[in-house]
CSV table of C-alpha atoms and ligand atoms in Angstrom, one decimal:
chain,number,residue,atom,x,y,z
A,1,UNK,CA,-5.1,8.2,-4.2
A,2,UNK,CA,-4.5,12.0,-4.4
A,3,UNK,CA,-4.8,12.4,-0.7
A,4,UNK,CA,-2.6,9.5,0.0
A,5,UNK,CA,0.2,10.7,-2.3
A,6,UNK,CA,-0.1,14.2,-1.0
A,7,UNK,CA,0.1,13.0,2.6
A,8,UNK,CA,3.3,11.1,1.6
A,9,UNK,CA,4.8,14.3,0.2
A,10,UNK,CA,3.8,16.3,3.3
A,11,UNK,CA,5.4,13.7,5.6
A,12,UNK,CA,8.6,13.6,3.5
A,13,UNK,CA,8.8,17.4,3.5
A,14,UNK,CA,8.2,17.7,7.3
A,15,UNK,CA,10.9,15.1,7.9
A,16,UNK,CA,13.4,16.8,5.6
A,17,UNK,CA,12.7,20.4,6.5
A,18,UNK,CA,11.0,20.4,9.9
A,19,UNK,CA,8.1,22.5,8.4
A,20,UNK,CA,4.5,21.4,9.3
A,21,UNK,CA,2.3,20.9,6.2
A,22,UNK,CA,-1.4,21.2,6.2
A,23,UNK,CA,-3.3,19.3,3.5
A,24,UNK,CA,-6.1,21.1,1.6
A,25,UNK,CA,-8.3,18.8,-0.4
A,26,UNK,CA,-9.4,20.1,-3.8
A,27,UNK,CA,-11.9,18.3,-6.0
A,28,UNK,CA,-11.2,18.7,-9.7
A,29,UNK,CA,-13.3,18.4,-12.9
A,30,UNK,CA,-11.5,15.1,-13.6
A,31,UNK,CA,-12.7,13.7,-10.2
A,32,UNK,CA,-16.4,14.6,-10.7
A,33,UNK,CA,-17.0,14.2,-14.5
A,34,UNK,CA,-18.4,10.9,-15.6
A,35,UNK,CA,-17.3,11.5,-19.2
A,36,UNK,CA,-14.4,9.6,-20.7
A,37,UNK,CA,-11.1,11.5,-20.3
A,38,UNK,CA,-10.5,11.3,-24.0
A,39,UNK,CA,-13.9,13.2,-24.5
A,40,UNK,CA,-13.5,15.9,-21.9
A,41,UNK,CA,-10.3,17.0,-23.5
A,42,UNK,CA,-7.9,15.2,-21.3
A,43,UNK,CA,-5.2,17.7,-20.5
A,44,UNK,CA,-5.5,19.5,-17.2
A,45,UNK,CA,-8.7,18.1,-15.9
A,46,UNK,CA,-7.1,16.9,-12.7
A,47,UNK,CA,-4.8,19.9,-12.5
A,48,UNK,CA,-6.5,23.2,-13.3
A,49,UNK,CA,-8.4,23.8,-10.1
A,50,UNK,CA,-5.2,23.2,-8.1
A,51,UNK,CA,-3.4,25.7,-10.2
A,52,UNK,CA,-6.1,28.2,-9.7
A,53,UNK,CA,-5.7,27.9,-5.9
A,54,UNK,CA,-2.0,28.3,-6.3
A,55,UNK,CA,-2.3,31.5,-8.3
A,56,UNK,CA,-5.0,32.8,-5.9
A,57,UNK,CA,-2.6,32.2,-3.0
A,58,UNK,CA,-5.0,29.8,-1.2
A,59,UNK,CA,-2.4,27.1,-1.1
A,60,UNK,CA,1.4,27.2,-1.1
A,61,UNK,CA,2.1,24.2,-3.3
A,62,UNK,CA,0.2,21.5,-5.2
A,63,UNK,CA,0.9,17.8,-5.6
A,64,UNK,CA,-0.1,16.2,-8.9
A,65,UNK,CA,0.4,12.9,-10.7
A,66,UNK,CA,2.9,14.0,-13.3
A,67,UNK,CA,1.1,12.2,-16.0
A,68,UNK,CA,-2.0,14.4,-15.5
A,69,UNK,CA,0.1,17.6,-16.0
A,70,UNK,CA,-0.2,19.2,-19.4
A,71,UNK,CA,3.2,19.4,-21.2
A,72,UNK,CA,2.9,23.1,-21.9
A,73,UNK,CA,4.1,25.4,-19.1
A,74,UNK,CA,1.5,27.3,-16.9
A,75,UNK,CA,2.3,31.0,-16.6
A,76,UNK,CA,3.4,32.0,-13.1
A,77,UNK,CA,3.8,28.4,-12.0
A,78,UNK,CA,7.0,26.2,-11.7
A,79,UNK,CA,7.6,22.5,-11.4
A,80,UNK,CA,9.6,22.7,-8.2
A,81,UNK,CA,10.2,19.0,-7.7
A,82,UNK,CA,9.7,15.6,-9.2
A,83,UNK,CA,10.3,13.2,-6.3
A,84,UNK,CA,11.8,9.7,-6.7
A,85,UNK,CA,9.5,7.8,-9.1
A,86,UNK,CA,7.3,5.0,-8.1
A,87,UNK,CA,6.8,1.9,-10.3
A,88,UNK,CA,5.9,3.4,-13.7
A,89,UNK,CA,4.3,0.3,-15.2
A,90,UNK,CA,0.7,-0.6,-16.0
A,91,UNK,CA,-0.9,-3.5,-14.3
A,92,UNK,CA,-3.7,-6.0,-15.3
A,93,UNK,CA,-6.1,-6.4,-12.5
A,94,UNK,CA,-8.4,-9.5,-12.4
A,95,UNK,CA,-8.4,-13.2,-11.9
A,96,UNK,CA,-5.8,-14.1,-14.6
A,97,UNK,CA,-2.8,-13.0,-16.6
A,98,UNK,CA,-3.4,-11.5,-20.1
A,99,UNK,CA,-2.4,-14.7,-21.9
A,100,UNK,CA,-4.8,-16.7,-19.7
A,101,UNK,CA,-7.9,-14.5,-20.2
A,102,UNK,CA,-10.5,-16.4,-22.3
A,103,UNK,CA,-11.1,-15.5,-26.0
A,104,UNK,CA,-13.2,-12.3,-26.3
A,105,UNK,CA,-12.7,-11.4,-22.6
A,106,UNK,CA,-14.0,-7.9,-21.6
A,107,UNK,CA,-11.1,-5.7,-20.4
A,108,UNK,CA,-11.9,-2.2,-19.2
A,109,UNK,CA,-9.8,1.0,-19.8
A,110,UNK,CA,-10.6,4.5,-20.9
A,111,UNK,CA,-7.0,5.3,-22.1
A,112,UNK,CA,-6.4,5.2,-25.9
A,113,UNK,CA,-2.8,4.4,-25.2
A,114,UNK,CA,-3.8,1.3,-23.2
A,115,UNK,CA,-6.5,0.4,-25.7
A,116,UNK,CA,-4.1,0.5,-28.6
A,117,UNK,CA,-1.4,-1.6,-26.9
A,118,UNK,CA,-3.9,-4.1,-25.5
A,119,UNK,CA,-5.4,-4.7,-28.9
A,120,UNK,CA,-1.9,-5.1,-30.4
A,121,UNK,CA,-1.2,-7.8,-27.8
A,122,UNK,CA,-4.6,-9.6,-27.8
A,123,UNK,CA,-6.7,-8.5,-30.9
A,124,UNK,CA,-9.6,-10.9,-29.7
A,125,UNK,CA,-10.3,-9.0,-26.5
A,126,UNK,CA,-13.3,-6.7,-26.1
A,127,UNK,CA,-11.9,-3.5,-24.8
A,128,UNK,CA,-14.5,-1.6,-22.8
A,129,UNK,CA,-14.2,2.1,-22.2
A,130,UNK,CA,-14.6,2.9,-18.5
A,131,UNK,CA,-14.1,5.8,-16.1
A,132,UNK,CA,-14.2,6.4,-12.4
A,133,UNK,CA,-11.6,6.1,-9.7
A,134,UNK,CA,-9.5,2.9,-9.2
A,135,UNK,CA,-11.8,1.3,-6.5
A,136,UNK,CA,-14.8,1.8,-8.9
A,137,UNK,CA,-12.9,0.2,-11.7
A,138,UNK,CA,-11.8,-2.7,-9.6
A,139,UNK,CA,-15.4,-3.1,-8.5
A,140,UNK,CA,-16.5,-3.8,-12.1
A,141,UNK,CA,-14.2,-6.9,-12.1
A,142,UNK,CA,-15.5,-8.1,-8.7
A,143,UNK,CA,-19.1,-7.7,-9.7
A,144,UNK,CA,-18.5,-9.6,-13.0
A,145,UNK,CA,-19.2,-6.7,-15.4
A,146,UNK,CA,-15.7,-7.0,-16.7
A,147,UNK,CA,-13.1,-9.7,-16.8
A,148,UNK,CA,-10.2,-7.4,-16.0
A,149,UNK,CA,-9.1,-3.7,-15.9
A,150,UNK,CA,-5.8,-2.0,-16.6
A,151,UNK,CA,-4.6,0.5,-14.0
A,152,UNK,CA,-1.3,2.1,-13.1
A,153,UNK,CA,0.7,0.1,-10.6
A,154,UNK,CA,1.7,3.3,-8.7
A,155,UNK,CA,-1.9,4.3,-8.1
A,156,UNK,CA,-2.8,0.7,-6.9
A,157,UNK,CA,0.1,0.7,-4.5
A,158,UNK,CA,-0.9,4.1,-3.1
A,159,UNK,CA,-4.5,3.0,-2.4
A,160,UNK,CA,-3.2,-0.3,-1.0
A,161,UNK,CA,-4.8,-2.5,-3.7
A,162,UNK,CA,-1.8,-4.4,-5.2
A,163,UNK,CA,-3.7,-7.5,-4.1
A,164,UNK,CA,-5.8,-7.0,-7.3
A,165,UNK,CA,-2.9,-7.2,-9.7
A,166,UNK,CA,-2.7,-10.4,-11.8
A,167,UNK,CA,0.2,-9.2,-14.0
A,168,UNK,CA,2.5,-6.2,-14.2
A,169,UNK,CA,3.2,-5.3,-17.9
A,170,UNK,CA,6.8,-5.2,-18.9
A,171,UNK,CA,7.5,-2.0,-20.9
A,172,UNK,CA,8.2,-4.4,-23.9
A,173,UNK,CA,4.5,-5.3,-23.9
A,174,UNK,CA,3.0,-2.0,-22.8
A,175,UNK,CA,4.7,1.3,-22.6
A,176,UNK,CA,3.4,3.5,-19.7
A,177,UNK,CA,2.1,7.1,-20.1
A,178,UNK,CA,4.8,9.8,-20.1
A,179,UNK,CA,5.5,10.6,-16.4
A,180,UNK,CA,3.4,7.7,-15.0
A,181,UNK,CA,4.3,6.8,-11.5
A,182,UNK,CA,5.9,10.1,-10.8
A,183,UNK,CA,4.6,13.1,-8.8
A,184,UNK,CA,4.9,16.8,-9.6
A,185,UNK,CA,5.2,19.5,-6.9
A,186,UNK,CA,4.2,22.9,-8.3
A,187,UNK,CA,4.3,26.3,-6.7
A,188,UNK,CA,4.2,29.9,-7.8
A,189,UNK,CA,7.2,31.2,-9.7
A,190,UNK,CA,7.3,34.3,-7.4
A,191,UNK,CA,8.0,32.1,-4.3
A,192,UNK,CA,11.7,31.3,-4.6
A,193,UNK,CA,11.7,30.4,-0.9
A,194,UNK,CA,9.2,27.6,-1.7
A,195,UNK,CA,11.0,26.5,-4.9
A,196,UNK,CA,14.1,26.0,-2.8
A,197,UNK,CA,12.2,24.3,0.0
A,198,UNK,CA,10.4,21.8,-2.3
A,199,UNK,CA,13.6,21.2,-4.2
A,200,UNK,CA,14.9,19.0,-1.4
A,201,UNK,CA,12.4,16.3,-2.6
A,202,UNK,CA,13.6,16.5,-6.3
A,203,UNK,CA,15.1,13.4,-7.7
A,204,UNK,CA,17.5,14.2,-10.6
A,205,UNK,CA,17.2,10.7,-12.2
A,206,UNK,CA,13.4,11.0,-12.1
A,207,UNK,CA,13.6,14.5,-13.5
A,208,UNK,CA,15.8,13.4,-16.4
A,209,UNK,CA,13.5,10.4,-17.2
A,210,UNK,CA,10.3,12.2,-17.1
A,211,UNK,CA,11.7,15.2,-19.0
A,212,UNK,CA,12.6,12.9,-21.9
A,213,UNK,CA,9.2,11.2,-21.8
A,214,UNK,CA,7.2,14.4,-21.6
A,215,UNK,CA,9.2,16.0,-24.4
A,216,UNK,CA,8.2,13.2,-26.7
A,217,UNK,CA,4.5,13.8,-25.9
A,218,UNK,CA,5.0,17.5,-26.3
A,219,UNK,CA,6.6,17.3,-29.7
A,220,UNK,CA,3.9,14.8,-30.8
A,221,UNK,CA,1.4,17.4,-29.5
A,222,UNK,CA,-0.5,14.7,-27.6
A,223,UNK,CA,-2.2,15.1,-24.2
A,224,UNK,CA,-2.8,12.3,-21.7
A,225,UNK,CA,-5.5,10.9,-24.0
A,226,UNK,CA,-3.0,10.4,-26.9
A,227,UNK,CA,-2.0,6.8,-27.8
A,228,UNK,CA,1.6,7.6,-26.9
A,229,UNK,CA,3.6,5.3,-24.6
A,230,UNK,CA,7.1,6.1,-23.3
A,231,UNK,CA,9.6,4.8,-20.8
A,232,UNK,CA,12.9,6.3,-19.8
A,233,UNK,CA,15.3,5.1,-17.2
A,234,UNK,CA,18.9,5.9,-16.3
A,235,UNK,CA,21.5,3.1,-16.2
A,236,UNK,CA,25.2,3.9,-15.5
A,237,UNK,CA,24.7,7.6,-16.3
A,238,UNK,CA,23.1,6.9,-19.6
A,239,UNK,CA,19.4,7.7,-20.2
A,240,UNK,CA,17.5,5.1,-22.2
A,241,UNK,CA,14.2,6.2,-23.8
A,242,UNK,CA,11.7,4.1,-25.7
A,243,UNK,CA,8.5,5.5,-27.2
A,244,UNK,CA,5.6,4.1,-29.1
A,245,UNK,CA,2.7,5.5,-31.1
A,246,UNK,CA,0.0,3.0,-31.8
A,247,UNK,CA,-3.1,2.9,-34.0
A,248,UNK,CA,-6.2,2.9,-31.9
A,249,UNK,CA,-7.3,-0.5,-33.4
A,250,UNK,CA,-3.9,-2.0,-32.5
A,251,UNK,CA,-3.2,-2.8,-36.2
A,252,UNK,CA,0.0,-0.8,-36.3
A,253,UNK,CA,2.5,0.4,-33.9
A,254,UNK,CA,5.7,2.5,-34.3
A,255,UNK,CA,8.2,1.9,-31.6
A,256,UNK,CA,11.7,3.4,-31.3
A,257,UNK,CA,14.5,3.9,-28.8
A,258,UNK,CA,17.3,6.4,-28.1
A,259,UNK,CA,19.8,7.0,-25.4
A,260,UNK,CA,22.3,9.6,-24.3
A,261,UNK,CA,23.5,11.6,-21.3
A,262,UNK,CA,20.8,12.5,-18.8
A,263,UNK,CA,21.7,16.2,-19.1
A,264,UNK,CA,20.5,15.9,-22.7
A,265,UNK,CA,17.1,14.5,-21.7
A,266,UNK,CA,15.0,17.1,-23.6
A,267,UNK,CA,17.1,16.7,-26.8
A,268,UNK,CA,16.9,12.9,-26.6
A,269,UNK,CA,13.1,13.2,-26.4
A,270,UNK,CA,12.9,15.7,-29.1
A,271,UNK,CA,15.0,13.7,-31.5
A,272,UNK,CA,13.1,10.5,-30.8
A,273,UNK,CA,9.8,12.3,-31.4
A,274,UNK,CA,11.1,13.6,-34.7
A,275,UNK,CA,12.1,10.1,-35.8
A,276,UNK,CA,8.6,8.8,-34.8
A,277,UNK,CA,7.0,11.6,-36.9
A,278,UNK,CA,9.2,10.8,-39.8
A,279,UNK,CA,7.9,7.2,-39.6
A,280,UNK,CA,4.2,8.5,-39.8
A,281,UNK,CA,3.4,8.8,-36.1
A,282,UNK,CA,1.1,11.8,-36.7
A,283,UNK,CA,-1.0,9.8,-39.1
A,284,UNK,CA,-1.4,6.9,-36.6
A,285,UNK,CA,-2.4,9.3,-33.8
A,286,UNK,CA,-5.1,10.9,-36.0
A,287,UNK,CA,-6.9,7.6,-36.6
A,288,UNK,CA,-9.9,6.5,-34.6
A,289,UNK,CA,-12.2,3.6,-35.1
B,1,LIG,N1,-5.5,9.1,-15.2
B,1,LIG,C1,-5.7,9.2,-13.8
B,1,LIG,C2,-4.5,8.8,-13.0
B,1,LIG,N2,-3.5,9.7,-12.8
B,1,LIG,C3,-2.5,9.0,-12.1
B,1,LIG,C4,-2.8,7.7,-11.9
B,1,LIG,C5,-2.0,6.7,-11.3
B,1,LIG,C6,-0.7,7.1,-10.6
B,1,LIG,C7,0.3,7.5,-11.6
B,1,LIG,O1,0.4,7.0,-12.7
B,1,LIG,O2,1.2,8.2,-11.2
B,1,LIG,C8,-4.1,7.5,-12.5
B,1,LIG,C9,-4.9,6.3,-12.5
B,1,LIG,C10,-4.4,5.2,-13.5
B,1,LIG,O3,-4.0,5.6,-14.6
B,1,LIG,O4,-4.6,4.0,-13.2
């Protein structure tokens, strides 16, 4: 997935600027570790090695999945572009839609956000923690170990496996991870030439949406392993943001929305997060079964 999305960015950049781009593959801790993301700390596990190579001057820019990027800034590094977002939703992969899965069906996901929202939708399911890349996860359904898995639609599209999708979750049912489906192009802050070059791929609507989403996560002090779901989109120059914090066991969920001018994306996110906290979001996030 990482190589496919990076190649897409490289091609787009060459097309727009005429510059040739050479891909340098980097394996990260998140790629090799078999531990659950929630256990290895979550934030930065797919990102840190790439940032090290940026700072060492071994590569000029890095392509990340935005949802894997920690919300706190990295010294010396800037987010030069957020290209137009892919489908941000989650997808159920398997032989049947969620409502048609048998009682007690085994559904795989390692994400506390997905676990919490799945349990809220179908308390009877057995949610099984899994890791590994998307093909490995899909393989667990094919070989009968699991009845279904939940994966990001964007990732499935990038690896050409939309055939596995039984149902795409509406954000009303399951809110995606902040930044899901969006890419992040990072480069060194002391390379204004590159910041400008990469800027041709920036999509202002995506930037506003993901800024609002990531601000919610930042204020709630959650990483990619927090049970926080968000979705923001711009309609007629108004940014609409919805966010949820869910108890891990699915028993309780706080869900709220806000909207405003896209230029105020950060403030919209901050105010929504404050309202979630006032409703007891921090208490829900701290709970584990
Ligand atoms: N956590 C790993 C990860 N990082 C980005 C994606 C998918 C692509 C995206 O959301 O942009 C995935 C896999 C998944 O969640 O199914």
